[in-house]
């Protein structure tokens, strides 16, 4: 079994996150980059399967700037066997459509039986990349799974709906995404940290994947029409209780259509 785990590097949610006022693109220097927590959970699902199934290979796949290498090395320390980093200056500002196309091409290039991803990233929260990759690969897709069982020839899991749950299954090869109900990632041990430096990490450019950079520049970028600084917080309205506070509070809420 060869399992690819999609790993995304995101700004630390506990840090300050800013957009470049000129380009509208995320200012990565303003916040410490980390592995998205949902990517770590996806990795833990793969590692738990490998723990009980000898011969399983877990490969990390990440896309982004040079700083993504550090995230992949950290994930290798957790126990993954190897990593693939798609690194190309032309990918700066790539939209979800082209991101999915690139990751799908990298998946084919690497080879796979199963792709595991988080359901949605902390920064973009699009929630569609796994399904778009599955469309490119023409493989079945199970998304937003609260639990995942991996068998020799198929995968199955439970997906929540507005009215209950759905038991879903698909034949391998397949692409799946998990939710935050998946288990927390394990802590790296000393041996894992040392071995991570020696594990294979392949860097691929768009040309290595047979993708055309001209197509990306013409139709594969997100277009930021306008960026504005978030206004500073102002003092709220104070309601003094002089015997009429209840009415004043109700009027305040009604004027804002809150009641």
XYZ file of C-alpha atoms in Angstrom:
259
model
C 0.000 0.000 0.000
C 1.358 3.401 -0.993
C -0.384 6.266 0.778
C 0.124 9.905 -0.181
C -0.695 12.446 2.524
C -1.297 16.028 1.415
C 0.537 18.457 3.681
C -0.142 22.181 3.662
C 1.889 24.859 5.381
C -0.259 27.647 6.847
C 0.230 30.728 9.036
C 0.001 30.002 12.740
C -3.599 30.697 13.752
C -2.364 32.072 17.077
C -0.142 34.614 15.332
C -0.906 37.769 13.406
C -1.983 37.225 9.818
C -1.743 39.993 7.239
C -2.290 40.497 3.523
C 0.147 42.514 1.448
C -1.708 45.771 0.784
C -0.284 46.033 -2.737
C -0.597 42.469 -4.036
C -3.350 41.143 -1.780
C -1.264 37.994 -1.199
C -0.608 36.648 2.270
C 2.417 38.198 3.978
C 4.157 35.009 5.104
C 6.777 36.945 7.063
C 4.116 38.301 9.436
C 3.335 34.925 11.029
C 5.226 31.738 11.848
C 4.462 29.075 9.216
C 3.357 25.695 10.584
C 1.893 22.425 9.337
C -1.870 22.714 9.185
C -3.368 20.724 12.053
C -5.763 18.914 9.734
C -2.783 17.772 7.633
C -1.208 16.351 10.785
C -4.387 14.415 11.505
C -4.380 13.038 7.955
C -0.785 11.910 8.487
C -1.691 10.203 11.759
C -4.415 8.196 10.000
C -1.834 6.968 7.479
C 0.778 6.202 10.147
C -1.681 4.212 12.260
C -2.472 2.047 9.264
C 1.213 1.529 8.542
C 1.870 0.613 12.197
C -0.225 -2.527 11.743
C 0.499 -3.235 8.067
C 4.119 -3.900 7.212
C 5.227 -2.840 3.769
C 3.025 0.260 3.726
C 4.750 3.370 2.374
C 3.662 6.843 3.517
C 4.667 9.694 1.201
C 4.117 13.389 1.970
C 3.108 15.769 -0.803
C 3.333 19.521 -0.356
C 3.201 22.516 -2.669
C 4.428 26.032 -2.009
C 7.499 28.203 -1.419
C 10.891 27.071 -0.133
C 9.692 27.295 3.476
C 7.461 24.248 2.874
C 10.594 22.096 3.025
C 10.799 22.693 6.784
C 7.188 21.576 7.221
C 7.845 18.411 5.235
C 10.961 17.629 7.299
C 8.927 17.998 10.483
C 6.291 15.642 9.097
C 9.039 13.183 8.148
C 10.154 13.252 11.779
C 6.675 12.065 12.749
C 7.238 8.876 10.778
C 6.522 9.362 7.069
C 8.911 7.561 4.721
C 9.570 10.235 2.105
C 8.317 13.575 0.821
C 7.664 15.393 -2.449
C 7.786 19.190 -2.637
C 6.346 20.933 -5.704
C 8.338 24.160 -5.832
C 8.058 26.653 -8.665
C 7.989 30.469 -8.660
C 5.148 30.361 -11.184
C 2.886 28.826 -8.520
C 2.754 32.002 -6.427
C -0.917 32.947 -6.087
C -2.182 29.800 -7.831
C -5.946 29.393 -7.478
C -7.680 26.242 -6.260
C -8.264 24.941 -9.773
C -4.621 25.030 -10.771
C -3.499 23.884 -7.316
C -5.610 20.759 -7.737
C -4.227 20.181 -11.235
C -0.643 20.450 -9.976
C -1.227 18.168 -6.990
C -2.966 15.633 -9.218
C -0.015 15.644 -11.620
C 2.394 15.209 -8.703
C 0.265 12.341 -7.394
C 0.470 10.538 -10.725
C 4.209 11.217 -10.917
C 4.724 9.754 -7.427
C 2.372 6.777 -7.716
C -0.303 5.962 -5.155
C -2.944 3.571 -3.889
C -4.627 6.052 -1.565
C -4.496 9.835 -1.058
C -5.447 11.196 2.382
C -6.033 14.914 2.948
C -7.642 17.196 5.470
C -11.165 18.291 4.646
C -10.279 22.001 4.501
C -7.223 24.086 5.311
C -7.073 26.569 8.168
C -6.262 29.510 5.919
C -8.296 29.066 2.726
C -11.099 26.809 4.011
C -12.166 25.998 0.452
C -12.857 22.340 1.220
C -12.825 21.293 -2.454
C -9.199 20.421 -3.300
C -9.496 16.663 -2.535
C -12.590 16.351 -4.738
C -10.956 18.341 -7.529
C -7.880 16.108 -7.394
C -10.144 13.050 -7.607
C -11.797 14.553 -10.692
C -8.421 15.027 -12.371
C -7.392 11.478 -11.503
C -10.798 10.020 -12.377
C -10.851 8.158 -9.064
C -13.561 7.800 -6.389
C -13.613 10.410 -3.638
C -14.853 10.168 -0.045
C -14.804 13.546 1.674
C -15.365 14.966 5.169
C -15.016 11.566 6.850
C -15.195 11.486 10.651
C -13.641 8.002 10.609
C -11.693 6.007 8.039
C -11.072 2.277 7.647
C -8.457 1.184 5.125
C -8.661 -2.339 3.727
C -6.626 -4.109 1.059
C -8.877 -3.183 -1.823
C -11.186 -0.475 -0.529
C -11.712 2.300 2.009
C -14.785 3.107 4.063
C -15.842 5.729 6.551
C -18.628 7.658 8.233
C -19.723 11.062 6.971
C -22.016 13.393 8.858
C -25.010 15.017 7.159
C -27.616 17.515 8.315
C -29.960 14.679 9.284
C -27.595 11.932 10.466
C -24.650 9.976 9.124
C -23.760 8.129 5.925
C -21.636 4.985 5.685
C -19.534 5.429 2.545
C -17.048 3.171 0.809
C -14.984 3.140 -2.384
C -12.584 0.872 -4.203
C -8.891 1.695 -4.265
C -7.193 3.731 -5.653
C -9.161 6.558 -4.055
C -8.883 10.043 -2.576
C -10.303 10.748 0.877
C -10.452 13.696 3.252
C -10.868 13.554 7.013
C -12.332 15.951 9.565
C -11.081 17.180 12.932
C -12.620 14.108 14.554
C -9.632 12.144 13.254
C -7.021 11.393 15.953
C -4.389 13.908 17.061
C -0.959 13.438 15.570
C 1.706 11.663 17.618
C 4.766 13.416 19.015
C 8.063 12.923 17.168
C 10.674 10.924 19.074
C 14.409 11.575 19.081
C 15.097 8.820 16.565
C 12.470 10.208 14.218
C 13.913 13.723 14.394
C 17.403 12.475 13.516
C 16.242 10.165 10.728
C 14.097 12.906 9.126
C 17.252 14.642 7.881
C 18.234 11.568 5.874
C 14.853 10.617 4.425
C 14.269 11.279 0.700
C 12.744 14.650 -0.153
C 12.185 15.169 -3.874
C 11.712 18.689 -5.255
C 9.685 18.964 -8.467
C 9.113 21.942 -10.744
C 6.128 22.338 -13.054
C 8.260 21.234 -16.007
C 9.007 17.968 -14.203
C 5.269 17.315 -14.089
C 4.715 18.185 -17.725
C 2.703 21.296 -16.853
C 2.766 24.517 -18.833
C 3.707 27.638 -16.877
C 2.156 29.817 -19.596
C -1.256 28.297 -18.899
C -0.837 29.069 -15.222
C 0.041 32.700 -15.836
C -2.965 33.182 -18.113
C -5.741 31.425 -16.187
C -4.464 29.807 -13.009
C -4.094 32.696 -10.596
C -6.479 34.104 -8.037
C -7.247 37.740 -8.864
C -7.324 40.118 -5.892
C -9.431 43.094 -6.899
C -8.949 45.131 -3.739
C -7.355 44.851 -0.300
C -8.111 47.059 2.693
C -6.669 47.138 6.176
C -9.090 45.857 8.785
C -10.405 48.874 10.748
C -9.380 49.234 14.364
C -11.903 48.268 16.973
C -13.985 51.123 18.337
C -15.614 51.409 21.718
C -18.955 49.687 22.005
C -22.258 51.216 23.037
C -22.809 51.377 26.782
C -26.303 51.068 28.182
C -26.625 52.697 31.599
C -29.346 51.282 33.840
C -31.358 54.298 34.856
C -34.570 52.331 34.987
C -34.999 52.107 31.252
C -32.036 49.821 30.346
C -34.205 46.939 29.151
C -35.965 49.074 26.581
C -32.697 50.692 25.450
C -31.083 47.278 25.001
C -34.053 45.953 23.034
C -34.012 49.032 20.783
C -30.273 48.563 20.195
C -30.729 44.921 19.157
C -33.796 45.635 17.042
C -32.011 48.428 15.137
C -29.377 45.890 14.083
C -31.982 43.240 13.189
C -30.693 40.944 15.933
C -34.162 40.372 17.388
